[in-house]
Tab-separated table of N, CA and C in Angstrom:
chain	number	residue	atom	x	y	z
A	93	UNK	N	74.357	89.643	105.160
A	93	UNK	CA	75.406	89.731	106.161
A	93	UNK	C	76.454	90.769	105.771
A	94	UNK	N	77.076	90.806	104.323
A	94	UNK	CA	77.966	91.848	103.846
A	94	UNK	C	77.298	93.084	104.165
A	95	UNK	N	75.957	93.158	103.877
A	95	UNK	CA	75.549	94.783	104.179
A	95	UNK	C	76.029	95.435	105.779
A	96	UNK	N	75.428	93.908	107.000
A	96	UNK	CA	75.245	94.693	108.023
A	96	UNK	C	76.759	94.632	108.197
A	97	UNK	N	78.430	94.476	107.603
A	97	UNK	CA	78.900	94.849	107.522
A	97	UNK	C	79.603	95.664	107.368
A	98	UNK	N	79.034	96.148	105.941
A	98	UNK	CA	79.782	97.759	105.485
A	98	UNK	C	78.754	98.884	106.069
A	99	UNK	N	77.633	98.293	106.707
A	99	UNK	CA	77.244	99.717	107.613
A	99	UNK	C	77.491	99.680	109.038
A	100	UNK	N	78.399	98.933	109.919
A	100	UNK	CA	78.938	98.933	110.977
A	100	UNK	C	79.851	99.685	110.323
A	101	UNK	N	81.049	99.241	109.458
A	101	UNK	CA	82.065	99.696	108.916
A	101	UNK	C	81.964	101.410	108.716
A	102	UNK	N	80.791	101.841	108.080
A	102	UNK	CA	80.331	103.073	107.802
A	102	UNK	C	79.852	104.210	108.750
A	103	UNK	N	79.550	103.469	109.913
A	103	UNK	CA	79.459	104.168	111.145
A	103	UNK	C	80.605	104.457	111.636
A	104	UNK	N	81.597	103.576	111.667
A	104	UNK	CA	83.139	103.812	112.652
A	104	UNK	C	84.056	105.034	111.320
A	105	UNK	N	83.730	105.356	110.296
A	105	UNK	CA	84.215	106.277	109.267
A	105	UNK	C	84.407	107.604	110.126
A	106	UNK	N	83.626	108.089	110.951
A	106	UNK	CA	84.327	109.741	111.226
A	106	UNK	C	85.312	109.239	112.591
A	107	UNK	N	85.422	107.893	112.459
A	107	UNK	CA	86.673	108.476	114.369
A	107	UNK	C	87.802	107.835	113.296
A	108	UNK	N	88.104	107.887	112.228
A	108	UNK	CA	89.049	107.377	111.307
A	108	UNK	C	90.021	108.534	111.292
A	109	UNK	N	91.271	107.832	110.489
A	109	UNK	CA	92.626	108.907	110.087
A	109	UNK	C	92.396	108.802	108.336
A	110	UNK	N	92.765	109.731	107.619
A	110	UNK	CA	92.925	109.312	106.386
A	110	UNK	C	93.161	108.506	105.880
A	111	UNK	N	94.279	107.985	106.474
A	111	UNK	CA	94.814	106.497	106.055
A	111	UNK	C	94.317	105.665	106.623
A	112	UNK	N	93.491	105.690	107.761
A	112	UNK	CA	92.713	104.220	107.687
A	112	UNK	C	91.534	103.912	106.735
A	113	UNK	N	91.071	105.637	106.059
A	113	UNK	CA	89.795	105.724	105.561
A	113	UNK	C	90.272	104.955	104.202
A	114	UNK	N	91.413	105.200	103.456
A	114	UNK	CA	91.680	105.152	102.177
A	114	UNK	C	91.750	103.021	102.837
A	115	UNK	N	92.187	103.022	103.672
A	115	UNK	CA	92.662	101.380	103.890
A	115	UNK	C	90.966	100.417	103.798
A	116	UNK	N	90.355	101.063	104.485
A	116	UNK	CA	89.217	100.818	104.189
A	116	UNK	C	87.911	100.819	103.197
A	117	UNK	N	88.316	102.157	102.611
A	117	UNK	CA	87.777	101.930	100.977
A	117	UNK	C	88.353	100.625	100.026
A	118	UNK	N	89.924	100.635	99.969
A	118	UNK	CA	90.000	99.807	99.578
A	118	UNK	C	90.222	98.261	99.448
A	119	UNK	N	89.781	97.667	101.137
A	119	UNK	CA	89.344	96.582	101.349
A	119	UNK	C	87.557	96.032	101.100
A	120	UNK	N	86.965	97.828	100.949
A	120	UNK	CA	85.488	97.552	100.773
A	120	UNK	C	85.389	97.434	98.605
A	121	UNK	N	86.062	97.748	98.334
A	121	UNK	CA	87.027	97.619	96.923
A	121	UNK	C	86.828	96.092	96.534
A	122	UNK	N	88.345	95.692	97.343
A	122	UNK	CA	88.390	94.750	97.045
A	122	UNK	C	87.305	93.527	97.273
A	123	UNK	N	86.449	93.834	98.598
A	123	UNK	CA	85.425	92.656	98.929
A	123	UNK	C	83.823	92.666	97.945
A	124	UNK	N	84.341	94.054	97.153
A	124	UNK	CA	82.545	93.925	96.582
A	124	UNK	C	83.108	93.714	95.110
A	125	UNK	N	84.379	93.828	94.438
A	125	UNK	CA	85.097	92.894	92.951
A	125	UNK	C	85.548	92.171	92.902
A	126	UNK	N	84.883	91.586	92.597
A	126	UNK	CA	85.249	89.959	92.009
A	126	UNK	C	86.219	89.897	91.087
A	127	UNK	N	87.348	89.320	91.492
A	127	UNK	CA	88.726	89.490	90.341
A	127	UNK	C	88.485	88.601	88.985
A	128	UNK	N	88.929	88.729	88.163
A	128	UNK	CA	88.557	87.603	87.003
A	128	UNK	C	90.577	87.668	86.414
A	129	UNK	N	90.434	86.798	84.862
A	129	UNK	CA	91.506	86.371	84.555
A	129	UNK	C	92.837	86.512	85.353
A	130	UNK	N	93.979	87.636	84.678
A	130	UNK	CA	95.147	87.995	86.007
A	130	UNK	C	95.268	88.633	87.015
A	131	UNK	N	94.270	88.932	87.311
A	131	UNK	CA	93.780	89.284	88.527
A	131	UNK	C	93.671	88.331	89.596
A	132	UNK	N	93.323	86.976	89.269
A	132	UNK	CA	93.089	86.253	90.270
A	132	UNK	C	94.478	85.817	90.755
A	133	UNK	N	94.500	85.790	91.744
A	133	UNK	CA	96.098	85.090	92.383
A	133	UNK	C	95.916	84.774	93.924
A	134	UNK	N	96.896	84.260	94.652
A	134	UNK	CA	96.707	83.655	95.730
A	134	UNK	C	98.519	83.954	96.013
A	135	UNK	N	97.880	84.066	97.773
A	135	UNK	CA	99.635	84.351	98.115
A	135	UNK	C	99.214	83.943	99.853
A	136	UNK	N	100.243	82.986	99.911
A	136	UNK	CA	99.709	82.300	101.445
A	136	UNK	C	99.744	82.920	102.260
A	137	UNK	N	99.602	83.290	103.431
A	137	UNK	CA	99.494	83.853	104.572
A	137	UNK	C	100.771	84.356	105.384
A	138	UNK	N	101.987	83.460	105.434
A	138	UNK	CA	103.213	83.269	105.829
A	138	UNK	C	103.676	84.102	104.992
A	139	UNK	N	103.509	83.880	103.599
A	139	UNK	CA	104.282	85.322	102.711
A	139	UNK	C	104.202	86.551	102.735
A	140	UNK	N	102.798	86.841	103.330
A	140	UNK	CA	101.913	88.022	103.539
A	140	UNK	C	102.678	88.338	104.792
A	141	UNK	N	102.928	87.825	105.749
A	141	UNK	CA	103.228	87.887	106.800
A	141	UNK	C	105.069	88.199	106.834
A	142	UNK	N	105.647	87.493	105.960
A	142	UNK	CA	106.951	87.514	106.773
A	142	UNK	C	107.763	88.035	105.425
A	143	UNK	N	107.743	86.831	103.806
A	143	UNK	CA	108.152	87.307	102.458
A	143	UNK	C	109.492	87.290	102.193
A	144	UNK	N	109.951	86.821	100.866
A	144	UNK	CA	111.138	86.601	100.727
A	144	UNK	C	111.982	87.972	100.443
A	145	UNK	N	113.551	87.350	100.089
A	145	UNK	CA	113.903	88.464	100.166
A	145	UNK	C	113.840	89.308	99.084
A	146	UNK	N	114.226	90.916	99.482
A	146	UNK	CA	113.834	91.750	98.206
A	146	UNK	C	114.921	91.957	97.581
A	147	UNK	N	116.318	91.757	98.085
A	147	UNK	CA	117.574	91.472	97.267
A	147	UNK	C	118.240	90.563	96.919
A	148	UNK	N	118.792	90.653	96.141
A	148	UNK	CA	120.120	89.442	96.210
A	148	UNK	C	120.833	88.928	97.353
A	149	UNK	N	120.395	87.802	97.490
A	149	UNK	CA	120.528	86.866	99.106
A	149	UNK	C	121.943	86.418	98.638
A	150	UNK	N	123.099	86.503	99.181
A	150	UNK	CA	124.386	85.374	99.173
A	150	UNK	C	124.082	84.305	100.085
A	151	UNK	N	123.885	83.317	99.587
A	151	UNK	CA	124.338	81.662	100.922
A	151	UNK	C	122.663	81.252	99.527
A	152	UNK	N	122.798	79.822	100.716
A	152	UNK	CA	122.165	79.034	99.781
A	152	UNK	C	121.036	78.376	100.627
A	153	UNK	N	120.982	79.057	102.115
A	153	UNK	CA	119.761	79.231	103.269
A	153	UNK	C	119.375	80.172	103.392
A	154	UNK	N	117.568	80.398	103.413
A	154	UNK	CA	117.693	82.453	103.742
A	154	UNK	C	115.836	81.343	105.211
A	155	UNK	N	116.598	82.204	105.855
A	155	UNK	CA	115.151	82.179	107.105
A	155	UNK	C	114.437	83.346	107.648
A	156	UNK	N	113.696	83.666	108.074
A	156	UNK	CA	113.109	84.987	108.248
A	156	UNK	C	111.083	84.189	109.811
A	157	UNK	N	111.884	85.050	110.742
A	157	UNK	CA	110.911	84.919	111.310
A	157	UNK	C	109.966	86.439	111.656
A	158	UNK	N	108.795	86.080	112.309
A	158	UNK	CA	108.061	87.051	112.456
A	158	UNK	C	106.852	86.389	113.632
A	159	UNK	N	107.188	86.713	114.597
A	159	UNK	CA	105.618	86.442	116.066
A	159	UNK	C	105.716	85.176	115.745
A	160	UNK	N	105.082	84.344	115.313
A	160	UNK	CA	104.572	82.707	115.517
A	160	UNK	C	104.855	82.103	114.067
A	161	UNK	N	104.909	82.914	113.011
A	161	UNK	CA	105.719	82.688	111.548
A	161	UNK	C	106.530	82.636	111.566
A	162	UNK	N	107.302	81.455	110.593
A	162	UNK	CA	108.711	81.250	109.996
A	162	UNK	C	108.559	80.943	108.943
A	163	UNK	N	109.815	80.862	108.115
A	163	UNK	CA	109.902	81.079	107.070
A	163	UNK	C	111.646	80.117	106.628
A	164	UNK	N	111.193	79.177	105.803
A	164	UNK	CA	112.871	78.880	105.528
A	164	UNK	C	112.669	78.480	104.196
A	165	UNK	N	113.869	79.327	103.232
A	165	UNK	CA	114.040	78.672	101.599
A	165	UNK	C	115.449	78.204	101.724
A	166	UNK	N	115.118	77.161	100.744
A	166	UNK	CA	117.029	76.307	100.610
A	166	UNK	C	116.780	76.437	98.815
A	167	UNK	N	117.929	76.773	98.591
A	167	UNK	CA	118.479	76.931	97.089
A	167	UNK	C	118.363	75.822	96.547
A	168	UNK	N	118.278	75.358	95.506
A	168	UNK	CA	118.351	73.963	94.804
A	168	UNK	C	119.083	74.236	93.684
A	169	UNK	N	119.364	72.887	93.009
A	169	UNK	CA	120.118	72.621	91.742
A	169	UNK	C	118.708	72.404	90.799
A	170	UNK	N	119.436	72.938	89.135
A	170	UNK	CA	119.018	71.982	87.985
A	170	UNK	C	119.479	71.590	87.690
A	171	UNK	N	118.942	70.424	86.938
A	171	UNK	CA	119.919	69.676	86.136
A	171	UNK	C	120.184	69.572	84.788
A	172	UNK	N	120.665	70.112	83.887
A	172	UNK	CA	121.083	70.873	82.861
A	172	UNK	C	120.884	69.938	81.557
A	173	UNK	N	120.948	68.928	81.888
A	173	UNK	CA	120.855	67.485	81.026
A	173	UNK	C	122.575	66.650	80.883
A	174	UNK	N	123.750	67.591	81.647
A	174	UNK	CA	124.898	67.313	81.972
A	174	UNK	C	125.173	67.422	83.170
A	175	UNK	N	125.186	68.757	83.755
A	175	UNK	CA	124.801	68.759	84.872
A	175	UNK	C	124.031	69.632	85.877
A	176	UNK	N	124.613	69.253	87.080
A	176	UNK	CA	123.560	69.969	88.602
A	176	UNK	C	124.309	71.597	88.482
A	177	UNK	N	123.223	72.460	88.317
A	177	UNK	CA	124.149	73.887	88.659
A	177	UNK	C	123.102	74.773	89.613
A	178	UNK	N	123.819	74.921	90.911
A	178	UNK	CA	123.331	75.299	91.991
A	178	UNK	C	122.476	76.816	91.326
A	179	UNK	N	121.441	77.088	92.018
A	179	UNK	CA	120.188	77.975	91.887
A	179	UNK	C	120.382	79.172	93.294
A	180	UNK	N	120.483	79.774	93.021
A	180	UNK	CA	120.281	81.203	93.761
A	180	UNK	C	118.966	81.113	94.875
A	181	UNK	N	119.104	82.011	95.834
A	181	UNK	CA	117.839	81.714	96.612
A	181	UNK	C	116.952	83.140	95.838
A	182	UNK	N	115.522	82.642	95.652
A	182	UNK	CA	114.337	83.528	94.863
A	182	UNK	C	114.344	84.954	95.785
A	183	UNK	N	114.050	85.475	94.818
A	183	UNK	CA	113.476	87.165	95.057
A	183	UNK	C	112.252	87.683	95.445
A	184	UNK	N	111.764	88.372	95.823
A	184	UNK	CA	110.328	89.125	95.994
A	184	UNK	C	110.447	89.532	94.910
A	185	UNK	N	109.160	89.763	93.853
A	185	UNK	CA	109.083	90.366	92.520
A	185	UNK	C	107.921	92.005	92.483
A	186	UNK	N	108.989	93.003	92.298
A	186	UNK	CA	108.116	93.993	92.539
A	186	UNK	C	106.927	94.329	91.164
A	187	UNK	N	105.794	94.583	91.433
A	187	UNK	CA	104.889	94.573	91.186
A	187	UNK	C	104.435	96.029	90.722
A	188	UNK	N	105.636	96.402	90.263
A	188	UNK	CA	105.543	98.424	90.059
A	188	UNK	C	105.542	98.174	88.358
């Protein structure tokens, strides 16, 4: 079934733009390697889709919609072993 895939795929190659060609190499990349140790990871769909923020958020609600996705983080406390000290809302972590 993967084959009669990447040769449909391989036929639609000359009505392409560069950048769809390179987008497509490297989804045909990614579908024929098998990731092993840190490589393997998982990132839900909604994150893919919508994603936290990439700066320093002030408030202690951050929401973010997108088409039929939403998205809501609330800040939390730890508890220090004395006490509760309010937590920042999380970052996107760049990957450079």
């Amino acid at each position: 079934m993967a084959g009669d895939l990447f040769a449909s795929i391989e036929k639609q190659r000359s009505k392409k733009t560069a950048r769809e060609l390179t987008l497509i190499d490297k989804g045909l990349e990614i579908a024929q390697v098998r990731p092993e140790g840190d490589d393997v990871t998982f990132m839900h769909s909604i994150l893919c889709q919508i994603g936290l923020p990439r700066s320093k958020f002030d408030g202690d609600r951050f929401e973010r919609k997108n088409g039929s996705a939403a998205l809501e983080v609330r800040a939390g406390s730890i508890w220090t072993g004395t006490d509760m000290v309010q937590q920042p809302i999380p970052m996107a972590r760049s990957h450079v």
